[in-house]
Coordinates of C-alpha atoms in Angstrom, one line a residue:
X1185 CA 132.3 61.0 13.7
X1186 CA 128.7 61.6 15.2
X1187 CA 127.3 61.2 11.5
X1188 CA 128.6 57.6 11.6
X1189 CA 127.7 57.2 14.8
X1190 CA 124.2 57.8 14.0
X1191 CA 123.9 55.4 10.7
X1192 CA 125.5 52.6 12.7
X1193 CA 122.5 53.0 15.3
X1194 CA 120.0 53.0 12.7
X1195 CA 121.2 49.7 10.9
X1196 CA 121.3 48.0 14.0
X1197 CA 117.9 49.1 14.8
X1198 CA 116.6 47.4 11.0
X1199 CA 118.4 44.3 11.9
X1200 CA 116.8 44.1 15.7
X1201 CA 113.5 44.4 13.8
X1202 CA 114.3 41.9 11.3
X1203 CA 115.9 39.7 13.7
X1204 CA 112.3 38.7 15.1
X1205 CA 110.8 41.6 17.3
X1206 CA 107.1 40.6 18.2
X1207 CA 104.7 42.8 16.3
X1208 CA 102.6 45.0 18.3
X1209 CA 99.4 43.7 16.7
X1210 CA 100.2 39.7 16.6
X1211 CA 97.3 37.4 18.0
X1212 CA 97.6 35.3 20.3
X1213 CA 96.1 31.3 20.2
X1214 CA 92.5 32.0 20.7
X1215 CA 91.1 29.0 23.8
X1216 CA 88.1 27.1 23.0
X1217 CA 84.9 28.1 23.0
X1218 CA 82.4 25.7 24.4
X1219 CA 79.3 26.1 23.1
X1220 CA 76.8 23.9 25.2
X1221 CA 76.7 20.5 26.7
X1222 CA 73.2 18.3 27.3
X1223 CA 71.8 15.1 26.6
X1224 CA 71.1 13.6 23.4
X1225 CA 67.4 14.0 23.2
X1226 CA 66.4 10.7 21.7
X1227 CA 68.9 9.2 23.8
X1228 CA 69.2 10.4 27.2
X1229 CA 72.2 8.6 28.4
X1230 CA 74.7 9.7 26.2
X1231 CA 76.0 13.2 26.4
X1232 CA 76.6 15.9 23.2
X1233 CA 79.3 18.5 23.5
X1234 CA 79.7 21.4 21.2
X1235 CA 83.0 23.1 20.7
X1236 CA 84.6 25.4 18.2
X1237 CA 88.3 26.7 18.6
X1238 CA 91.0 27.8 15.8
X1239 CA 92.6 25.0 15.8
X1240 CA 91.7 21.2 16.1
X1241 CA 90.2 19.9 19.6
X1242 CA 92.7 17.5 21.2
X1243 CA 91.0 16.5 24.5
X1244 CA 87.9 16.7 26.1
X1245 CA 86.7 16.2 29.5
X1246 CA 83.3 16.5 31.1
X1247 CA 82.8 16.7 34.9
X1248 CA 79.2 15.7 36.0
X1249 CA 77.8 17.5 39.4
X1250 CA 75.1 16.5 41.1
X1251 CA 72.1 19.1 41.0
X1252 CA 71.0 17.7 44.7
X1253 CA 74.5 17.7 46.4
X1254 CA 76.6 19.9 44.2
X1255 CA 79.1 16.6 44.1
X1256 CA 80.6 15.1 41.5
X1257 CA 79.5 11.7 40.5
X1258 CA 81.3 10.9 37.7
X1259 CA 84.5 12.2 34.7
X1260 CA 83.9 11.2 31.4
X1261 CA 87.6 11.1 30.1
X1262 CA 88.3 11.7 25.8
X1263 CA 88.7 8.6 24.7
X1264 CA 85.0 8.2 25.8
X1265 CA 83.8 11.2 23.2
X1266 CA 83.4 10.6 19.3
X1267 CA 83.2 13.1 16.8
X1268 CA 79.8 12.6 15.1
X1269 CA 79.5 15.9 13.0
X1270 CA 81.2 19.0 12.0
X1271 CA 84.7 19.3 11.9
X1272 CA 87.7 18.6 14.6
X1273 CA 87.9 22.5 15.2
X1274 CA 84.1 23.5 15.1
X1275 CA 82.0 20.5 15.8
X1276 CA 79.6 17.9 18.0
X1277 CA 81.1 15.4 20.2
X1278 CA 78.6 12.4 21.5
X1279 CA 79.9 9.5 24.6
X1280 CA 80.4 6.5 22.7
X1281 CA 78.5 4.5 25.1
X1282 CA 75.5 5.7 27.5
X1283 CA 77.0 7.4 30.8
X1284 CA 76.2 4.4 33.8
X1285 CA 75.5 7.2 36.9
X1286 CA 73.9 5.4 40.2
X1287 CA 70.9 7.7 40.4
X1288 CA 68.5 9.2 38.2
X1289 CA 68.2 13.1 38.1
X1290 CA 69.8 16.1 36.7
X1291 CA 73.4 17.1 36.2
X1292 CA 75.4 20.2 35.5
X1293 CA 77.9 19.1 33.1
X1294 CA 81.3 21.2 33.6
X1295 CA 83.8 20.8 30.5
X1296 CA 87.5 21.0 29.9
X1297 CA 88.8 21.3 26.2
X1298 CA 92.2 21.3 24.8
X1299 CA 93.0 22.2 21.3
X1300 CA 96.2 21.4 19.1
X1301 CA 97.7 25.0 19.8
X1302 CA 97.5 24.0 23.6
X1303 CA 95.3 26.1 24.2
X1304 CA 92.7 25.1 26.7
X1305 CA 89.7 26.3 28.5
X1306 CA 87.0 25.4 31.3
X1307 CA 83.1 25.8 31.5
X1308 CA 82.0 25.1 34.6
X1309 CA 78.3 25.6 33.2
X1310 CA 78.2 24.1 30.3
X1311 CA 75.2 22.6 29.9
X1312 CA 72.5 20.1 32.1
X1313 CA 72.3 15.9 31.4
X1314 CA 68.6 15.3 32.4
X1315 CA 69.4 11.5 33.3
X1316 CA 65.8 10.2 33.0
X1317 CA 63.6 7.5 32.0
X1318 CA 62.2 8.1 28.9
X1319 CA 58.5 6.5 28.6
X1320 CA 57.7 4.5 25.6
X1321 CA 53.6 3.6 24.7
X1322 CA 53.7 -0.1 23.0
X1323 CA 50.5 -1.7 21.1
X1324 CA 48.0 1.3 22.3
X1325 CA 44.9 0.0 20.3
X1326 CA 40.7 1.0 21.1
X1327 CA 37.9 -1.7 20.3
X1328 CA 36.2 -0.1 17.8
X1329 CA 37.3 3.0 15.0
X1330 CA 34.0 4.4 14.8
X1331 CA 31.0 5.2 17.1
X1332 CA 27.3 5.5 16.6
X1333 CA 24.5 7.5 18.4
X1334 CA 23.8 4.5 20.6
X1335 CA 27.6 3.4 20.7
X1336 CA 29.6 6.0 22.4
X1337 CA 31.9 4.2 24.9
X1338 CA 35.6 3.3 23.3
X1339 CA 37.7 0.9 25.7
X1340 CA 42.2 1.7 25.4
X1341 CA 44.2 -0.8 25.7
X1342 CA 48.0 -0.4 26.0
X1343 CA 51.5 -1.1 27.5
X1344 CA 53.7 1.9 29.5
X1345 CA 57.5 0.9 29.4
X1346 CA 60.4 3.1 30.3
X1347 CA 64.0 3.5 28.7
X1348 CA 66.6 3.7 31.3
X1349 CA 69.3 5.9 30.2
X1350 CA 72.3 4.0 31.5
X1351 CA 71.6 0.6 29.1
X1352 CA 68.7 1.9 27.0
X1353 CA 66.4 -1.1 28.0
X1354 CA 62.7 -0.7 28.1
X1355 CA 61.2 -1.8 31.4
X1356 CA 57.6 -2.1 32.1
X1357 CA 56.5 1.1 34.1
X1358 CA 54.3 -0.7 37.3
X1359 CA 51.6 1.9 39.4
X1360 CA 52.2 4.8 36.4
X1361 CA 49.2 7.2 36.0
X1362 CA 47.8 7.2 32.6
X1363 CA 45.7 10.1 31.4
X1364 CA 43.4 8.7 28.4
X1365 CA 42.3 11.8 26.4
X1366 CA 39.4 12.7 23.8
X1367 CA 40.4 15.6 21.7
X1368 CA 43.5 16.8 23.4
X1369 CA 41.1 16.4 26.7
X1370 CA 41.2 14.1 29.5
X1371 CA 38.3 12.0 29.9
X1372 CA 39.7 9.1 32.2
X1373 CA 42.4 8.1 34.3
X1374 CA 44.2 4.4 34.6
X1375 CA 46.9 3.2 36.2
X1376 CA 49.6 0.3 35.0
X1377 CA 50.0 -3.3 36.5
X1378 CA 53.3 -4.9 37.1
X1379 CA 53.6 -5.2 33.8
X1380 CA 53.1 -2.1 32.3
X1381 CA 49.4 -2.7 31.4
X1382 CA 46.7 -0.5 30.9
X1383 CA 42.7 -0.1 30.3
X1384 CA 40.3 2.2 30.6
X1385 CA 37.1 3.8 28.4
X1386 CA 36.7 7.2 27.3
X1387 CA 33.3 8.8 25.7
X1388 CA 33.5 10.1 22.4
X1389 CA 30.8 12.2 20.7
X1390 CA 32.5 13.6 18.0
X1391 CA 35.4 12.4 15.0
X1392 CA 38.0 13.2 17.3
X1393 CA 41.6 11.4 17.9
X1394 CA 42.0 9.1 21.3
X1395 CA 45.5 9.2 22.6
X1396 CA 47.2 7.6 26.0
X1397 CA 49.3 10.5 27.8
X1398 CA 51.7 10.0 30.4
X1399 CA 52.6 13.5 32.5
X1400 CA 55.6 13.2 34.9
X1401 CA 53.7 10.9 37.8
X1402 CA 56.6 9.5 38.8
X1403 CA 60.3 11.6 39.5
X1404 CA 62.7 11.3 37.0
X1405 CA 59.9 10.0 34.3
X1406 CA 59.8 12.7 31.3
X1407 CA 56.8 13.2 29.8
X1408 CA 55.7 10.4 27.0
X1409 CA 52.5 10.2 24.5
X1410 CA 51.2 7.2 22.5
X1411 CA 50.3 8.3 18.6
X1412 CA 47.2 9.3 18.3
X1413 CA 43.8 7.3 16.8
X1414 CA 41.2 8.8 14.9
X1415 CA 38.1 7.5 15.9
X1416 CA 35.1 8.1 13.3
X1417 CA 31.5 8.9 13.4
X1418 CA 28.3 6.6 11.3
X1419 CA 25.7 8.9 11.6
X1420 CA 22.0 8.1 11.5
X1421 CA 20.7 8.5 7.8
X1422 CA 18.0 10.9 7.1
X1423 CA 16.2 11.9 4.1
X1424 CA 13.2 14.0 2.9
X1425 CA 9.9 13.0 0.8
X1426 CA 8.3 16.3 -0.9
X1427 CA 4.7 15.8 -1.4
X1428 CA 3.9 18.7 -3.1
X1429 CA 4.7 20.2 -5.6
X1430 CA 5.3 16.6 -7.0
X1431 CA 4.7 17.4 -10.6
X1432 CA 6.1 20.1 -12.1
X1433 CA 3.2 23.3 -12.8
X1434 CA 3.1 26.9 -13.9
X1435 CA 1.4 29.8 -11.7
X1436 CA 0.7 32.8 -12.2
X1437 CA 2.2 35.7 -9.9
X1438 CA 0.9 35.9 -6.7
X1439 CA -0.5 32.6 -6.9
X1440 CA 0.2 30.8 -3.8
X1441 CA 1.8 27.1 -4.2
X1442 CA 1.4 24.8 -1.1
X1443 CA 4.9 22.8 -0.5
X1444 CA 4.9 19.8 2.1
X1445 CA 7.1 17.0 2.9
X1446 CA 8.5 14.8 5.3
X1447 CA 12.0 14.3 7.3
X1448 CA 12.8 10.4 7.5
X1449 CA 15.6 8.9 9.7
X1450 CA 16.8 5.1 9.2
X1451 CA 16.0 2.8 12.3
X1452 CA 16.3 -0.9 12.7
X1453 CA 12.6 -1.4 11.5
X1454 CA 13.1 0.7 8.4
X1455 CA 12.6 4.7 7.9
X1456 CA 10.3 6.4 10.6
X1457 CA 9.6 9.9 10.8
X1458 CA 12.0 12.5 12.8
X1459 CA 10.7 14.6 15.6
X1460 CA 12.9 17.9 16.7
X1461 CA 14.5 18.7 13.6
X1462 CA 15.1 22.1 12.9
X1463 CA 16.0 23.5 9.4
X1464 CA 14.5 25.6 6.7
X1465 CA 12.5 26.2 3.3
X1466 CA 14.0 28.8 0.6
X1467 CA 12.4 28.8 -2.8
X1468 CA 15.5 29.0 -5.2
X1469 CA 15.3 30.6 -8.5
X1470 CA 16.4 28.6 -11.7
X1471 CA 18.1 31.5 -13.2
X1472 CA 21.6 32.0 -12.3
X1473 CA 23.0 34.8 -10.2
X1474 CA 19.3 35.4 -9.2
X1475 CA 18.5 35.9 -5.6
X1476 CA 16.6 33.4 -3.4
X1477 CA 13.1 33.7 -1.6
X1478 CA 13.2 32.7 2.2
X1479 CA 10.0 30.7 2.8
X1480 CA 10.3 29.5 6.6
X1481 CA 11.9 27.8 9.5
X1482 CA 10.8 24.9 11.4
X1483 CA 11.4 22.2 13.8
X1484 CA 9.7 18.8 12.7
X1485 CA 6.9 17.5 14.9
X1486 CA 5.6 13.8 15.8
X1487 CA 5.0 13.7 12.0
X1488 CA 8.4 14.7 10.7
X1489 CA 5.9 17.0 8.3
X1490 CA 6.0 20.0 7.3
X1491 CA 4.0 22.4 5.2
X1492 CA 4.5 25.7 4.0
X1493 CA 2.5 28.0 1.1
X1494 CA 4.3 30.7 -0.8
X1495 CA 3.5 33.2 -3.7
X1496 CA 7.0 32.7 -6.0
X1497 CA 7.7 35.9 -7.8
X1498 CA 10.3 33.9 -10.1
X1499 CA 10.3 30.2 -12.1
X1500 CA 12.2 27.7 -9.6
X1501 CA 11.6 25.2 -6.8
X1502 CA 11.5 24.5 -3.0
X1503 CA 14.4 23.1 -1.2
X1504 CA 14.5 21.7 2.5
X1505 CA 17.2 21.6 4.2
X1506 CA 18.0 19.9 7.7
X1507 CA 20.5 19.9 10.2
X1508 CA 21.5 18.7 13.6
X1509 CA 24.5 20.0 15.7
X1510 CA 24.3 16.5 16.8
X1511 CA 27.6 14.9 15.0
X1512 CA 25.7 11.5 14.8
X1513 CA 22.8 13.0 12.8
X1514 CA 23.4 13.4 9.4
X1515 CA 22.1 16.0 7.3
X1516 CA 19.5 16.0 4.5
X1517 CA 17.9 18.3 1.8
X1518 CA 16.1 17.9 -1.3
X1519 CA 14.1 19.8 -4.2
X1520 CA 10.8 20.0 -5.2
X1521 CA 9.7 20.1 -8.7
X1522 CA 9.8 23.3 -11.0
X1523 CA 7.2 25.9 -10.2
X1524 CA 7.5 28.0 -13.7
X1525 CA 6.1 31.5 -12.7
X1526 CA 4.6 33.4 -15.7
X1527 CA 3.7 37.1 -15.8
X1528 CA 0.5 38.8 -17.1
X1529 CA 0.4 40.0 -20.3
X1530 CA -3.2 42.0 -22.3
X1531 CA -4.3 44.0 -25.0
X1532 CA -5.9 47.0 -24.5
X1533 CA -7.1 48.3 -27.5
X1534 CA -6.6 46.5 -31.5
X1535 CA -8.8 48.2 -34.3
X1536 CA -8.5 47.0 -38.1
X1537 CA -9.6 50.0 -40.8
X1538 CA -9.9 50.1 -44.2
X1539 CA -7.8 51.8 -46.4
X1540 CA -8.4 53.7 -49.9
X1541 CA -5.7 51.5 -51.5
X1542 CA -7.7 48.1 -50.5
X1543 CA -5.3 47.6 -48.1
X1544 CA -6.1 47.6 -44.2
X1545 CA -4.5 49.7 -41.3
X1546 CA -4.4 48.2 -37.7
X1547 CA -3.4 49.6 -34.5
X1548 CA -3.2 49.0 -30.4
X1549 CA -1.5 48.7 -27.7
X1550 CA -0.7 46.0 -24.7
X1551 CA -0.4 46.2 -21.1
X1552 CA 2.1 44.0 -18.3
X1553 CA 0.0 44.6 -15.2
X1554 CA 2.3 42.8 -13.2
X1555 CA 5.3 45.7 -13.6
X1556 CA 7.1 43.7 -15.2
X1557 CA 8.2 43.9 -19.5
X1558 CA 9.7 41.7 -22.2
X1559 CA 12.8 42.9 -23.9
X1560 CA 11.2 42.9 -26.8
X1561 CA 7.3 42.5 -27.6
X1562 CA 6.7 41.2 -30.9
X1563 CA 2.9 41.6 -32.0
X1564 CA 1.9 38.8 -34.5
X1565 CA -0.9 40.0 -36.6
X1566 CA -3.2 37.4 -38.1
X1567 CA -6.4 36.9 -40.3
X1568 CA -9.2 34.4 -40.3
X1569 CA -12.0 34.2 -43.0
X1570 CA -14.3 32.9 -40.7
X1571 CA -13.0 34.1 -37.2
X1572 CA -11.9 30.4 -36.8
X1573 CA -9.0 29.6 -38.4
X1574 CA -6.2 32.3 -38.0
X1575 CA -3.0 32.9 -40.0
X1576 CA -0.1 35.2 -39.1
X1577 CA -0.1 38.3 -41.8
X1578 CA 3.1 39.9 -40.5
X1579 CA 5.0 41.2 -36.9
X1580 CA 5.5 44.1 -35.8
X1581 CA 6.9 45.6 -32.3
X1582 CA 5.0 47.2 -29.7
X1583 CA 7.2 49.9 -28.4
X1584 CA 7.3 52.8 -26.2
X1585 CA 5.5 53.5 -22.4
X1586 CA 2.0 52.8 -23.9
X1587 CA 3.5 49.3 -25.6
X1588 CA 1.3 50.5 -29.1
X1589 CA 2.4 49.0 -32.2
X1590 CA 0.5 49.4 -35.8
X1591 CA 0.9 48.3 -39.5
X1592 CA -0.6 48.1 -42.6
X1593 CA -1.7 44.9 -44.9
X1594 CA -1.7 45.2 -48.7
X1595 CA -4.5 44.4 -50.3
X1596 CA -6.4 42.3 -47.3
X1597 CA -8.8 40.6 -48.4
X1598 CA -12.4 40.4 -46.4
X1599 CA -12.6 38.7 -43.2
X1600 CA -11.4 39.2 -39.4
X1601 CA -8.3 40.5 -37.9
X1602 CA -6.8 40.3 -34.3
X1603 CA -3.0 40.5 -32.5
X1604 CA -1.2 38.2 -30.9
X1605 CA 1.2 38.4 -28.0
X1606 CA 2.2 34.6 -28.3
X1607 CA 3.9 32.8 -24.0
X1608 CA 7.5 33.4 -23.2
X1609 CA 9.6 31.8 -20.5
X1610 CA 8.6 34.4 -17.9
X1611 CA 5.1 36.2 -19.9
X1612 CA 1.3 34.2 -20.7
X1613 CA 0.4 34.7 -23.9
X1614 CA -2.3 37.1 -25.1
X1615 CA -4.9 37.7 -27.7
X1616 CA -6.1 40.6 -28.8
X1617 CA -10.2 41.2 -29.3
X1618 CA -11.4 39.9 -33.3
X1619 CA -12.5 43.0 -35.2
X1620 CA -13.6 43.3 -39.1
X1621 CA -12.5 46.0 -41.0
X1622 CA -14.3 49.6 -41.0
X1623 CA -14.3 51.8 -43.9

């Protein structure tokens, strides 16, 4: 009898639990979660909600309290609020039409919302709707895009409005202050006429952008810039004449060349010369990768001359070079002709003997007293008949630390002999002394 008593107990214990018995780990309707509530920024007037939930909002309500008295001035109901993106349960609500409040300033905003579950929740701190005038810069224009060294003075012109947030209408903004600034700087302050109107001039002495700012000079006025104008710089045209070197030369090395020339700027009359110019003189070498020579620095006098000497130890030219930190000055540079720079180059012994097979031996040796050496240093060996009219016998290479070289001529006829070292782009050339040959 117990043993019955028992599996009775237990079947009705099953159908209890099947019969509906809440699970101890169901979850409830979650309420939802407002996210935040402020003013659209573009739009200050209308109010955006954000609100997420588990099921689809139903009803919103926004209560907006006054900052100043902590009283509320208006209830924006849900028939007022649109969905404008997202989804019903996780999206952004907007006010259809701009809130009409009686005073300008800024409100908490305190919402209610409701989902489809019935689940509801408040925020009484939602969010802030900064009820302001939003300004708006119309037609801001300067008389002129560009400035000169004796033209420095660009004149602003403009109109200050102001969207109210309650009907969106631009009104002229009367006795606003109206910074004017030069490169983010302020260089003059105006103020509006009745209707909205301003002037003013600013000094620019740079390319720099020109831009009307208006800074909260008024309550509930948020901050407001015009876009900004680029205003240019026509600089005063200069230029350099080299004198000298006009012509292209050669020099030895350690010869001295003398460069002058003079710095030019364009007046009304025509090109005059440039006092108080600084800038510099580098000899630059026509071979690539080389490394340049400084020659000097200077600052131009009544003239606009200047004159330098300097010993180039490589084939190039002189350039001058200019510049002003003045923005309305341009720069200016130019070249001088080629100075080609040659090295010395001698023989220091040549000597012609005769041999037992008819033939003749020569021998000698060259010297670069500059320090400097060819690559390679062919030696040209030639005969004249009369000592005036030469022919090249054969080359050979002077080699080694002595540069000697040496050969030998088949059956040389009689007459004189000599070696020849003939110019290169960086060596003179060089003739050996005329010897007969001795037996």
């Amino acid at each position: 009898m117990f043993r019955r008593r028992a599996v009775l107990a237990a079947i009705g214990t099953v159908a209890l639990l099947l019969a509906g018995t809440p699970a101890a780990n169901a979850v409830e309707g979650q309420a939802p979660d407002v996210r935040w509530a402020h003013s659209v920024s573009d739009d200050l007037g209308t109010l955006a909600v954000s609100i997420s939930s588990d099921s689809a909002i139903t009803e919103i309500r926004a209560h907006i309290v006054s900052d100043t008295t902590d009283q509320e001035v208006a209830v924006v109901e849900n028939d007022a609020f649109a969905l404008v993106s997202g989804t019903p349960d996780d999206g952004v609500w907007h006010t259809k039409q701009p809130l009409d409040l009686a005073d300008l300033g800024s409100y908490t905003v305190r919402v209610e919302a409701t989902d489809s579950d019935g689940d509801r929740t408040t925020d009484n701190s939602a969010g802030r709707l900064v009820y302001y005038v939003t300004p708006v810069f119309e037609d801001v224009r300067t008389d002129r895009t560009e400035v000169d060294i004796e033209h420095r003075q660009v004149r602003v012109d403009g109109i200050l409005k102001g969207r109210w947030p309650a009907t969106r209408e631009l009104k002229p903004l009367a006795d606003h202050r109206v910074d004017l600034d030069v490169d983010y700087w302020t260089e003059n302050t105006v103020r509006t006429d009745a209707e909205g109107r301003f002037s003013g001039t600013v000094t620019v002495n740079d390319a720099v952008p020109v831009q009307a700012i208006y800074r909260h000079d008024k309550p509930h006025v948020l901050y407001g810039e015009s876009p900004s104008i680029q205003i240019g710089v026509r600089q005063v045209a200069t230029r350099w004449t080299v004198h000298a070197p006009a012509k292209a030369q050669t020099v030895d090395l350690g010869q001295q060349v003398t460069f002058t020339a003079t710095l030019e700027r364009e007046t009304p009359q025509g090109w005059a010369p440039f006092e108080g110019q600084s800038g510099g003189v580098l000899f630059e070498p026509s071979t690539v990768g080389s490394q340049f020579e400084t020659v000097g620095y200077f600052t131009t006098g009544e003239d606009g001359k200047v004159t330098f000497a300097h010993a180039p130890w490589q084939t190039g030219s002189f350039h001058v070079a200019s510049h002003s930190d003045d923005p309305f000055i341009a720069s200016a540079s130019a070249n001088s002709a080629q100075i080609t720079v040659l090295r010395a180059s001698v023989f220091t012994s040549f000597s012609a003997t005769r041999t037992q097979d008819r033939g003749v031996h020569v021998e000698g040796a060259m010297d670069f007293p500059d320090g400097w050496t060819p690559g390679t240093i062919p030696v040209h060996i030639q005969y004249s008949r009369n000592g005036k009219q030469w022919t090249d016998l054969l080359t050979t290479e002077a080699i080694g630390s002595g540069h000697v070289f040496s050969a030998d001529i088949p059956d040389a006829k009689n007459g004189y002999f000599r070696a020849h070292f003939e110019a290169t782009e960086s060596f003179r050339a060089a003739t050996s002394e005329t010897v007969k040959a001795s037996h």
